[in-house]
Each structure stands twice: as structure tokens, then as C-alpha cells.
mmCIF file of C-alpha atoms in Angstrom:
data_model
loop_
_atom_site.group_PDB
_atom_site.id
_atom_site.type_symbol
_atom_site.label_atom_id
_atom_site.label_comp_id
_atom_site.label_asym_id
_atom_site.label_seq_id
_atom_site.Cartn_x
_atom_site.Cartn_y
_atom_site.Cartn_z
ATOM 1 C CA UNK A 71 -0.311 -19.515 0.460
ATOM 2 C CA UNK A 72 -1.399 -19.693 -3.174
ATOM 3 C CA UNK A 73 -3.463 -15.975 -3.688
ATOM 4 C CA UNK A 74 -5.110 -14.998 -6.648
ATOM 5 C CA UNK A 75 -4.000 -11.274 -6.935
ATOM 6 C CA UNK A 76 -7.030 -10.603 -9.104
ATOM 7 C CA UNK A 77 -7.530 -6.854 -10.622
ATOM 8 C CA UNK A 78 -10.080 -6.479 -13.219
ATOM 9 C CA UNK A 79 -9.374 -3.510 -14.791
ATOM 10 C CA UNK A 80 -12.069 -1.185 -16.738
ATOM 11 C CA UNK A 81 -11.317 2.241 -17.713
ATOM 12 C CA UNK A 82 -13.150 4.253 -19.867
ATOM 13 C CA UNK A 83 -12.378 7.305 -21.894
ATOM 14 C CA UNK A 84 -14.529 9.964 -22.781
ATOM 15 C CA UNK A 85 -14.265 11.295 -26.539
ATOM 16 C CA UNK A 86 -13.561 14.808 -26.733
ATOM 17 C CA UNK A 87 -13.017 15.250 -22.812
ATOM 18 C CA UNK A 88 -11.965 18.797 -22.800
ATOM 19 C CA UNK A 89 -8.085 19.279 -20.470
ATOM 20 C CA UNK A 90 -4.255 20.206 -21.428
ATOM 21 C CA UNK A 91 -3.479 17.341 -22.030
ATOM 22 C CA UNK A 92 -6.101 16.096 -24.829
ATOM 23 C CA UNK A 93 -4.216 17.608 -26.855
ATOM 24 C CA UNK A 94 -1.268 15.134 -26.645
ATOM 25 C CA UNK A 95 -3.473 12.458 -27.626
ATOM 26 C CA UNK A 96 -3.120 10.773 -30.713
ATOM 27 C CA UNK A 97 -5.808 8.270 -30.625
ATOM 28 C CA UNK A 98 -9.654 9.483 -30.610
ATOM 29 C CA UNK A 99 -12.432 7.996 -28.808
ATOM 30 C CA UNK A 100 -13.159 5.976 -25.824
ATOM 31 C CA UNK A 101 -11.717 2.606 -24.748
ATOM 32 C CA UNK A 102 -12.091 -0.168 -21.715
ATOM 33 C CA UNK A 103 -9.297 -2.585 -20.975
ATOM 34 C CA UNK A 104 -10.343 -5.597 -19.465
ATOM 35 C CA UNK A 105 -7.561 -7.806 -17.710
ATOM 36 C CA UNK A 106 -6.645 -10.489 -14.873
ATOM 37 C CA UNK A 107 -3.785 -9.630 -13.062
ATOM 38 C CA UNK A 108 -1.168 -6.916 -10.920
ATOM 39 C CA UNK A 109 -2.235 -3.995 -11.936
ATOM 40 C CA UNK A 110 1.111 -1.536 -12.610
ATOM 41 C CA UNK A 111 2.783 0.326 -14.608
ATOM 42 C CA UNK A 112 4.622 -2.170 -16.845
ATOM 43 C CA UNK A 113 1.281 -4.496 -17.464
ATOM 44 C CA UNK A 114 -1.402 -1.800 -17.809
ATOM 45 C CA UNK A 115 1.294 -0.269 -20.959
ATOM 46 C CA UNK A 116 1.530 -3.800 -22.248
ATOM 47 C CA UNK A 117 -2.036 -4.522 -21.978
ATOM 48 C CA UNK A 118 -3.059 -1.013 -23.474
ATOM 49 C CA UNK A 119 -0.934 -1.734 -25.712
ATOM 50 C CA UNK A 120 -1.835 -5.093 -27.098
ATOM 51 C CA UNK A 121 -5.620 -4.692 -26.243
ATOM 52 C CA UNK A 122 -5.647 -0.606 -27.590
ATOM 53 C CA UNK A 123 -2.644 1.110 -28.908
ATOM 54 C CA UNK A 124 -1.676 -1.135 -31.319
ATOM 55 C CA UNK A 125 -4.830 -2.362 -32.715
ATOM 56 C CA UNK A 126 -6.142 1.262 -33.469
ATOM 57 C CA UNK A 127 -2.238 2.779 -33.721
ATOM 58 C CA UNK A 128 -2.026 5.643 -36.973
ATOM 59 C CA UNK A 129 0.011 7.354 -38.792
ATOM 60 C CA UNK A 130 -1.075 10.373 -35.568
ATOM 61 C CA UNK A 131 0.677 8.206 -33.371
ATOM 62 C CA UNK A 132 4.242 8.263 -35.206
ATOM 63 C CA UNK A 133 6.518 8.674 -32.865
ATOM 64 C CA UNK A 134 4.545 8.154 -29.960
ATOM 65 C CA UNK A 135 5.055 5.479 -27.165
ATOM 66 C CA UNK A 136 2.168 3.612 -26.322
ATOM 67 C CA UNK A 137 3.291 4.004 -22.381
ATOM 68 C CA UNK A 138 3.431 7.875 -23.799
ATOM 69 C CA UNK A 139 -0.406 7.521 -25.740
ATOM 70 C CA UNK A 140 -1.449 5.553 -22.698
ATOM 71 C CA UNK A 141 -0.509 8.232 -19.803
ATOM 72 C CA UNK A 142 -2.045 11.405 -22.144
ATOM 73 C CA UNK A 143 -5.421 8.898 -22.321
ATOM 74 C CA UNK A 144 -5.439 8.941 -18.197
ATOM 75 C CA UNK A 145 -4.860 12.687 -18.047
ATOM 76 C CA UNK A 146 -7.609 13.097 -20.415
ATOM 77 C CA UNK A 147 -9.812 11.477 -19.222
ATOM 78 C CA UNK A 148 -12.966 12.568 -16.596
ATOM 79 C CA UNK A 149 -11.907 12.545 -13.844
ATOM 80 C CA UNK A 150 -7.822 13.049 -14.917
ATOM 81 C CA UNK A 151 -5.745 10.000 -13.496
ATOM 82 C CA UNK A 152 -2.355 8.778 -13.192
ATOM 83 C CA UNK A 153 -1.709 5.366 -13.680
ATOM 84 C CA UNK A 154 -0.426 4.978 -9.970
ATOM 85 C CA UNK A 155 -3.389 6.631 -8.789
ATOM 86 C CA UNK A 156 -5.901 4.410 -11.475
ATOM 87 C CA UNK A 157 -4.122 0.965 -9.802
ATOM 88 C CA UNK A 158 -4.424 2.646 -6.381
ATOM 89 C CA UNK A 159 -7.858 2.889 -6.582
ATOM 90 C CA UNK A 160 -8.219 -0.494 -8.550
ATOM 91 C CA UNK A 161 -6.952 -2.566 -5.044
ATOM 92 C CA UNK A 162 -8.737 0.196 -3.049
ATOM 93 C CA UNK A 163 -11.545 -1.379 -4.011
ATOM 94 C CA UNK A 164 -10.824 -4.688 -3.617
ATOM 95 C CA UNK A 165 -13.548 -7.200 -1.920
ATOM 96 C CA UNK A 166 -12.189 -8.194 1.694
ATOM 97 C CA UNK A 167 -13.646 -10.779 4.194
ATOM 98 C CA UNK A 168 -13.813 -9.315 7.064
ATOM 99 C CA UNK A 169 -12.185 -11.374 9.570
ATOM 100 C CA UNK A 170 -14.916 -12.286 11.703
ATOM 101 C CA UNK A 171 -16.889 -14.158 8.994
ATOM 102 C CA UNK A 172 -14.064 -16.615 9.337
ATOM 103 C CA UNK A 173 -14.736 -17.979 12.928
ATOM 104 C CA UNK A 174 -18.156 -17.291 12.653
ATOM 105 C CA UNK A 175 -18.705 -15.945 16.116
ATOM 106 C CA UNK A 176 -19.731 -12.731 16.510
ATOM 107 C CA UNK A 177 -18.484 -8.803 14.821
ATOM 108 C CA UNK A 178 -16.982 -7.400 17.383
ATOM 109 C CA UNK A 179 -14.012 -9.873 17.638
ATOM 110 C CA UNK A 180 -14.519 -10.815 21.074
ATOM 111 C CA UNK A 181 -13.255 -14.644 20.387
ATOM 112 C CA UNK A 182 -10.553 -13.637 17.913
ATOM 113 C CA UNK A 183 -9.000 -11.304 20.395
ATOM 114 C CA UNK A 184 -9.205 -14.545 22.837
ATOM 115 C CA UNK A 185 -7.772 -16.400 20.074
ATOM 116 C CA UNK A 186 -4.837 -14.140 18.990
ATOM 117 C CA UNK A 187 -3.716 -14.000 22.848
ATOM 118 C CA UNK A 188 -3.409 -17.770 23.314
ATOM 119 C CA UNK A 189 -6.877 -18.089 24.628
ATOM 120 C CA UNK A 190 -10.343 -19.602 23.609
ATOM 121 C CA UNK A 191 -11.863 -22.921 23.186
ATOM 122 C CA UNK A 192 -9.492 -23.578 19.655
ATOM 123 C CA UNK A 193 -6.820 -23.052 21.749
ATOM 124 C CA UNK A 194 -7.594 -24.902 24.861
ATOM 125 C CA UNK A 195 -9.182 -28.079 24.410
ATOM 126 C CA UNK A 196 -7.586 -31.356 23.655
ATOM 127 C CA UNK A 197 -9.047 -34.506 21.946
ATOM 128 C CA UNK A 198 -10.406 -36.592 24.691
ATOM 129 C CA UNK A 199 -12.207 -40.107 25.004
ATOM 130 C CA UNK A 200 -13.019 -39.376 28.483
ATOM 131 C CA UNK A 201 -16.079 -37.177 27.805
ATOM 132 C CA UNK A 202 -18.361 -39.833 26.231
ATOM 133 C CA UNK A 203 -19.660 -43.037 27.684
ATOM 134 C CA UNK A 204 -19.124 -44.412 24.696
ATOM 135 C CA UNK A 205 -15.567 -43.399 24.137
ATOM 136 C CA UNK A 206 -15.652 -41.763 20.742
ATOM 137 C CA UNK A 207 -13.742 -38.688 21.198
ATOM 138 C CA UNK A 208 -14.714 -35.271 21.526
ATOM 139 C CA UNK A 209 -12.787 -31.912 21.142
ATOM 140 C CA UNK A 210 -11.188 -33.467 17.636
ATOM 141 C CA UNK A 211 -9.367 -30.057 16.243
ATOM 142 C CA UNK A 212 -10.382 -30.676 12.454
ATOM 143 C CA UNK A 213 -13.862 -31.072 13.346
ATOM 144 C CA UNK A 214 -13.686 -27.836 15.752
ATOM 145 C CA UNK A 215 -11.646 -26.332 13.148
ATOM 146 C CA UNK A 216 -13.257 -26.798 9.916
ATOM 147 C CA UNK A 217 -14.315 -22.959 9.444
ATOM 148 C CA UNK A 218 -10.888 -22.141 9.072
ATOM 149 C CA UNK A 219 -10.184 -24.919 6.642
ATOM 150 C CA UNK A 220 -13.169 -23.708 4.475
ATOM 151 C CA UNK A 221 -11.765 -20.050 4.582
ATOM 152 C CA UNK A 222 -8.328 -20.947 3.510
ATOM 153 C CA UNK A 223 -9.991 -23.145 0.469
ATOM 154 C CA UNK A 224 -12.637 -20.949 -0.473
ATOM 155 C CA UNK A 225 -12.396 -16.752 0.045
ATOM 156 C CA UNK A 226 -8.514 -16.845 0.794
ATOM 157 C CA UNK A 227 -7.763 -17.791 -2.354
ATOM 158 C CA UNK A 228 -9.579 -15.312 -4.135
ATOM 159 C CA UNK A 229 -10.152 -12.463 -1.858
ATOM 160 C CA UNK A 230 -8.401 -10.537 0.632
ATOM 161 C CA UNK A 231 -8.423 -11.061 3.939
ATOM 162 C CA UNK A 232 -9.357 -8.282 6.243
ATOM 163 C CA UNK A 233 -5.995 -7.462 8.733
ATOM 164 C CA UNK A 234 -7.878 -8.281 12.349
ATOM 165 C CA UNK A 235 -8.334 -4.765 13.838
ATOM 166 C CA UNK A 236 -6.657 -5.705 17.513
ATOM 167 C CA UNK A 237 -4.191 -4.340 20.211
ATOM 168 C CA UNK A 238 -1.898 -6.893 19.072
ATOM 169 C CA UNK A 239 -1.128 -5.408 15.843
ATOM 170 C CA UNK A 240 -2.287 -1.457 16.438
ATOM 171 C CA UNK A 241 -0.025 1.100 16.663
ATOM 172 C CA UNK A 242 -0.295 4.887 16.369
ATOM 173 C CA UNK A 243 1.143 3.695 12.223
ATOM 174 C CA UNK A 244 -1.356 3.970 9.822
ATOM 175 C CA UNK A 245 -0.553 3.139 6.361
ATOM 176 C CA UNK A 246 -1.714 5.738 3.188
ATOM 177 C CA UNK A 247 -5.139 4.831 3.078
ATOM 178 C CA UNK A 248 -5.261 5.476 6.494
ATOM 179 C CA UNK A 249 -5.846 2.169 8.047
ATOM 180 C CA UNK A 250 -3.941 1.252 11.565
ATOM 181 C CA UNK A 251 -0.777 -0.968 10.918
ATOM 182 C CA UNK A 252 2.309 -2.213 12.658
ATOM 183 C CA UNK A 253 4.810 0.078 12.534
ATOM 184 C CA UNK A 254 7.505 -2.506 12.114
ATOM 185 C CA UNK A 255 5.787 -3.736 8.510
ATOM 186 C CA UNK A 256 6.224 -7.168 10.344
ATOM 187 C CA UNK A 257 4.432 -9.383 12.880
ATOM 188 C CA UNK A 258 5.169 -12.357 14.704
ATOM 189 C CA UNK A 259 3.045 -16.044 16.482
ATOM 190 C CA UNK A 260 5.225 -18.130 19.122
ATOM 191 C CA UNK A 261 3.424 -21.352 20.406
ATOM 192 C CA UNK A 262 4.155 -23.512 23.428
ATOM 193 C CA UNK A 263 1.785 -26.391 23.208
ATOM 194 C CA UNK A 264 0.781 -29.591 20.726
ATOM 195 C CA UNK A 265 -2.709 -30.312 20.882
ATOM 196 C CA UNK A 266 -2.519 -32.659 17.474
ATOM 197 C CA UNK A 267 -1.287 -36.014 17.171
ATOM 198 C CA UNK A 268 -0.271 -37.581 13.558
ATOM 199 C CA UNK A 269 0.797 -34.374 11.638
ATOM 200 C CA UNK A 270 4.558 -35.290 11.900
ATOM 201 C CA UNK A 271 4.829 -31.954 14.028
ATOM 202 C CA UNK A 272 5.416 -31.474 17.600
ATOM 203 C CA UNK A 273 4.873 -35.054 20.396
ATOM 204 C CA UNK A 274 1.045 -35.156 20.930
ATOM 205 C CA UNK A 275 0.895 -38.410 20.876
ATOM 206 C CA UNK A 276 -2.556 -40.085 18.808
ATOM 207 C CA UNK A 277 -2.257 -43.159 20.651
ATOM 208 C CA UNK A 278 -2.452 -41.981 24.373
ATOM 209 C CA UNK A 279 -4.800 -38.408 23.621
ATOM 210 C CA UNK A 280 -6.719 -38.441 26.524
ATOM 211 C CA UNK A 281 -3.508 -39.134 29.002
ATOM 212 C CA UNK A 282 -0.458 -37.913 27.036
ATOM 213 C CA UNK A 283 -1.568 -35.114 25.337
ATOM 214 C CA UNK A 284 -2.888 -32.277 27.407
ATOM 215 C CA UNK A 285 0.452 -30.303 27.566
ATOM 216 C CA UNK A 286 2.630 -31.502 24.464
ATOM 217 C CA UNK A 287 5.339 -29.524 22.638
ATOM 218 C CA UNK A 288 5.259 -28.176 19.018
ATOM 219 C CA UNK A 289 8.886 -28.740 17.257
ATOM 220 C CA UNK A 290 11.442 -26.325 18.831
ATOM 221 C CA UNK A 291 13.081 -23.796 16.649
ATOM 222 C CA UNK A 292 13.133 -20.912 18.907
ATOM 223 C CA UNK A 293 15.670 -19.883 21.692
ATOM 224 C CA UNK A 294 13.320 -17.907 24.039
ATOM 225 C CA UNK A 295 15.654 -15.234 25.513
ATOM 226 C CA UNK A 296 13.093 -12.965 27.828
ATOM 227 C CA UNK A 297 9.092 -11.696 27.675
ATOM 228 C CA UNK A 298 9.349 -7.705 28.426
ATOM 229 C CA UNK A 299 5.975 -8.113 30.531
ATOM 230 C CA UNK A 300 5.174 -4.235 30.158
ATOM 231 C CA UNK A 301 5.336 -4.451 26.637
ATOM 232 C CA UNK A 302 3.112 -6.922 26.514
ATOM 233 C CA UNK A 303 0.199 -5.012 28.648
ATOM 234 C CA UNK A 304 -1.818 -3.599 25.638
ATOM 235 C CA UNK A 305 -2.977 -6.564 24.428
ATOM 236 C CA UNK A 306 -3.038 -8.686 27.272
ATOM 237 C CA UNK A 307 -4.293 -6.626 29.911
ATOM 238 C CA UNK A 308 -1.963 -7.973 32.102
ATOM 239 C CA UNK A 309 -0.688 -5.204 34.067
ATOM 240 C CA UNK A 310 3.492 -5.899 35.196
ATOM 241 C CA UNK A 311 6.784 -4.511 34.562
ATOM 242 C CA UNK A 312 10.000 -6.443 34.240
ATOM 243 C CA UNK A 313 11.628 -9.016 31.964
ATOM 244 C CA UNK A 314 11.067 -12.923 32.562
ATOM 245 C CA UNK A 315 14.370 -14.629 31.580
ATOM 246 C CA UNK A 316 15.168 -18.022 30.041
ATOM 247 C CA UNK A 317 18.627 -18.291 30.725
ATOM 248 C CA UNK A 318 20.314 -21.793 29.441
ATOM 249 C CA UNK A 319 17.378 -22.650 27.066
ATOM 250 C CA UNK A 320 15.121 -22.987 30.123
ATOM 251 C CA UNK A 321 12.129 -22.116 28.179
ATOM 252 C CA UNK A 322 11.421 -25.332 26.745
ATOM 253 C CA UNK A 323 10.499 -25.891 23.288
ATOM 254 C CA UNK A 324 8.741 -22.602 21.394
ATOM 255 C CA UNK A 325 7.773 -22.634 17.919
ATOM 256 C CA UNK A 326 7.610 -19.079 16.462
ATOM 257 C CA UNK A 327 7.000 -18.439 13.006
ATOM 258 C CA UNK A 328 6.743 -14.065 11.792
ATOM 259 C CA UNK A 329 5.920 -12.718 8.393
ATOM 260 C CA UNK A 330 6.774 -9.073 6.615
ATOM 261 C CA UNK A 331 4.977 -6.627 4.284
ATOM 262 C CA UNK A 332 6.156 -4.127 2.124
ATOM 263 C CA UNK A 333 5.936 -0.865 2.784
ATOM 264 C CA UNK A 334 4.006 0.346 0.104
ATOM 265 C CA UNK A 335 0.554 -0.597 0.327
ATOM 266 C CA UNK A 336 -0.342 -1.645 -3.050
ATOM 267 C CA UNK A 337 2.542 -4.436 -2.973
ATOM 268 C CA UNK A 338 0.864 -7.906 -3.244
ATOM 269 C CA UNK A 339 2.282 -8.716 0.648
ATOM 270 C CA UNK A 340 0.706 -5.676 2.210
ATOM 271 C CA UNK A 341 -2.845 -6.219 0.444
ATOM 272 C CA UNK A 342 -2.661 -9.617 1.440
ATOM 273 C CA UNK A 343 -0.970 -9.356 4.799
ATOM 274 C CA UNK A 344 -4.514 -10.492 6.368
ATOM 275 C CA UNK A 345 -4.717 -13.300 4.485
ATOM 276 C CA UNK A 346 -1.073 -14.288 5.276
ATOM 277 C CA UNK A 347 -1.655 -13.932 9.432
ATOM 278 C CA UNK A 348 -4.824 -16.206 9.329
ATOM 279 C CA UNK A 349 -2.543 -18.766 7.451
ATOM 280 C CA UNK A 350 0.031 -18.408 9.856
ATOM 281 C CA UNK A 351 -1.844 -18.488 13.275
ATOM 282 C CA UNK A 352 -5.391 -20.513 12.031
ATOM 283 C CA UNK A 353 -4.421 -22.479 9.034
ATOM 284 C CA UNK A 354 -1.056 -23.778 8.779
ATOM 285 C CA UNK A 355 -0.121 -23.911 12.615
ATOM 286 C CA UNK A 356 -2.929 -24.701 14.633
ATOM 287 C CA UNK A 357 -5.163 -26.277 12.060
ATOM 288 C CA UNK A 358 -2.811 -28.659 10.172
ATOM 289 C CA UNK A 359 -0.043 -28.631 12.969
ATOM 290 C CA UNK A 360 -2.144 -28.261 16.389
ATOM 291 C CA UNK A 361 0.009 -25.950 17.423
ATOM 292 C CA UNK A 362 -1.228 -23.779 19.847
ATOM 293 C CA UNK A 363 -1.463 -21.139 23.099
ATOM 294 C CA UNK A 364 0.909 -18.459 24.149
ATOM 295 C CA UNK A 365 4.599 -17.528 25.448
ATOM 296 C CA UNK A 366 3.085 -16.768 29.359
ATOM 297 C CA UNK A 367 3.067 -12.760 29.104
ATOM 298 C CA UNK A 368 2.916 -12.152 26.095
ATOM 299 C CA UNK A 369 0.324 -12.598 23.086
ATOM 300 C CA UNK A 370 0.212 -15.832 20.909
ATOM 301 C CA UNK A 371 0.616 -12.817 17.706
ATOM 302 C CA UNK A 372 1.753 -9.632 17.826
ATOM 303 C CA UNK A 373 3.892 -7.234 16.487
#
């Protein structure tokens, strides 16, 4: 997924801020950099730098780095930064869709925690001709599904995506700005059924909806080996113990697809980790492969 990792940068300088370390400065007065882009160590020097430091550089500044004139600015400054802490704060306060203005159903994720588990009305119906006198069909998944395809081409492309705040992906983890996450840094979908026909994925079958696609396969690519079924209980609410086996491939054919973070939260694949699980589970495999509904168990996505 294409993401615009937008940081628009301002930081101002007060003249004659009074600390230990104005002292180092060699260049006077205040200052806002303005850029589009990561915001780290290596670009903010280069961008102070072009946009600051060497513009304005003096005969004061012999000798002097501009990543050097650049972290004496920050410590200077009211209140004293770090450039770690300034980008910190910079994705801190990054706009984020929260996840239920995606689905449009209600805030307190009722349908997305249906959704997430295999469940819900995305999930579960199947284009049918048998529901109209007239024959045209009904339960078509890019109609029913056009909220997520105006998501991923309109705020998920700019904006983060808010990580959805369910059992599937809680743990007692929380990352440094305190916010639950998966202790693993990874998650995981698994889907067992085809409910679109003419993607070139999985046999739902365009010609024969309404009698020979109501329990397709997606493309295989998965050897199921067991579901732990306690392991499963948080989320499901399905209380049981025990492992289900799939000896011999006996499964069937399971599509899973999982996706990883990095640890630190200001790398580009934690911020956007929410964006990258709606693409996963709403946008690339159910809405442009049909692929839907969960390993029996066990949640469609989880961690």
C-alpha cells in the first residue's frame, strides 16, 4: 500500500532563550523549517542545513557542524528538545482515522469486532439472483463494499489509520506512548471461503453465483496444522480447550496472509500498522479478492 508518510515540520527558536547550552550556539535568532517527509535525524540535519545553516552560516560557525549548530538550536530552545524527542512528538501528533469511520457503522466497534472474527453481513452474504423477481442480483460485494474502497483511495493514503482497539490484537504490551499492541510486533488473517467471482483468485464461479458459489475456496497457500481452541477464547468467546488437528492436509484450502512492525514506534510500519491491517483484511482480500470468513475456532485476524 502506497502511504504518504507526511511530517510537516515547524520549529521555532526563540532569540536569546536563556539555558547551558545557548551558549554553544553560533547562529542568532529564530528559525522555522518547513518540510515533506520522515522526519529523523539524517533529514532534519540536511534540511536545517540547506533551509538554515548554510544560508545564514558565519565566520561564528567555523568549525561547527551543522548536525552540531542544529542539536545546540533544540537544546536552546523553549521548551529544550532533542531531535528524537522533536520527531517523536512530530508523528505523535499525527491525524488518524479512527477505524470506525471506515465501515461507517457505529463507535463502539460492534460490527468490526463481527468483522475481524469472520462474522457480519461483509462476510456472509453471497451475490444472489434469487432475491429479486426480476433477477438482478443483490448482495454484489463491490457495491456492499464500496466504503472500504473509498478509505483505501482517499484517507489511507494520506493519513494514518487508527490500529482497531479489539481482543484480537490486545495484549497486556503496550508500546511507548502507551497504546495496547501485540506483543509479537506481528499479526496474522486466514480465510476459508470465496464469495467473488472474476478476480482471478479463489473458484467462485461468476457464471453459476446463486448455485455454485455459497461455499467457494480462496487460492490455497496454507498447510493448516491445528486451531489451539483455548487460545482462541478471548476474542471469540468461544469457551473450549484442546487442539483441532488437520492431519494429511485435511483442512482444505486456507489462504492466510500476516504482516510485521517494527519495534520502535516511530518506524514508518508501526505508525502505519493500522493502515496496513485494513488493507490486508478489508481492501486487498475481501474487497478485490472476496476472500472471506474464519479458520472455525479461531478469529479471521489476530495476533
Amino acid at each position: 500500500m502506497k502511504i504518504s508518510t507526511r511530517a510537516l515540520a515547524y520549529i521555532s527558536i526563540l532569540a536569546g532563550a536563556s539555558s547551558t547550552a545557548a551558549a554553544e550556539k553560533c547562529l542568532s535568532g529564530s528559525f522555522i523549517l518547513e518540510y515533506e517527509g520522515d522526519c529523523d535525524r539524517e533529514t532534519l540535519v540536511e534540511v536545517f542545513d540547506d533551509q538554515v545553516f548554510g544560508p545564514a552560516k558565519s565566520s561564528a560557525c567555523d568549525g561547527v557542524t551543522a548536525e552540531e549548530e542544529l542539536v545546540a538550536q533544540l537544546a536552546a530552545a523553549v521548551p529544550s528538545t532533542t531531535i528524537e524527542e522533536f520527531c517523536a512528538n512530530i508523528y505523535k501528533s499525527q491525524p488518524e482515522v479512527p477505524f470506525t469511520d471506515i465501515l461507517k457503522k457505529d463507535e463502539n466497534m460492534t460490527y468490526e469486532k463481527a468483522f475481524f472474527l469472520g462474522h457480519s453481513s461483509l462476510q456472509e452474504e453471497v451475490e444472489t439472483t434469487y432475491e429479486r423477481e426480476d433477477g438482478q442480483s443483490t448482495s454484489v460485494l463491490k457495491e456492499d463494499g464500496e466504503l472500504v474502497r473509498a478509505h483505501y483511495q482517499g484517507s489511507a493514503q494520506t493519513k494514518k489509520t487508527e490500529w482497531p482497539k479489539l481482543a484480537n490484537f490486545a495484549s497486556s504490551g503496550t508500546d511507548s506512548h502507551g497504546q495496547p499492541t501485540c506483543t509479537t510486533s506481528a499479526a496474522m488473517c486466514c480465510w476459508t471461503k470465496d464469495r467473488q467471482a472474476a478476480d482471478n483468485n479463489g473458484n467462485c464461479n461468476r457464471n453459476t453465483y446463486s448455485k455454485n458459489c455459497v461455499d467457494k475456496d480462496p487460492g490455497d497457500n496454507t498447510n493448516l496444522c491445528f486451531v489451539d481452541m483455548e487460545r482462541g477464547e478471548a476474542s471469540t468467546g468461544n469457551s473450549g480447550d484442546g487442539l483441532v488437528a488437520f492431519p494429511d492436509d485435511d483442512e482444505g484450502a486456507i489462504h492466510c496472509h500476516g504482516l510485521a512492525w517494527a519495534n520502535d514506534v516511530d518506524d514508518s510500519s508501526a505508525r502505519y500498522k493500522g493502515n496496513n491491517i485494513f488493507f490486508v483484511s478489508m481492501y486487498d482480500h475481501m474487497y478485490q479478492r472476496g476472500y472471506v470468513e474464519n479458520v472455525p475456532g479461531a478469529p479471521m485476524c489476530g495476533w
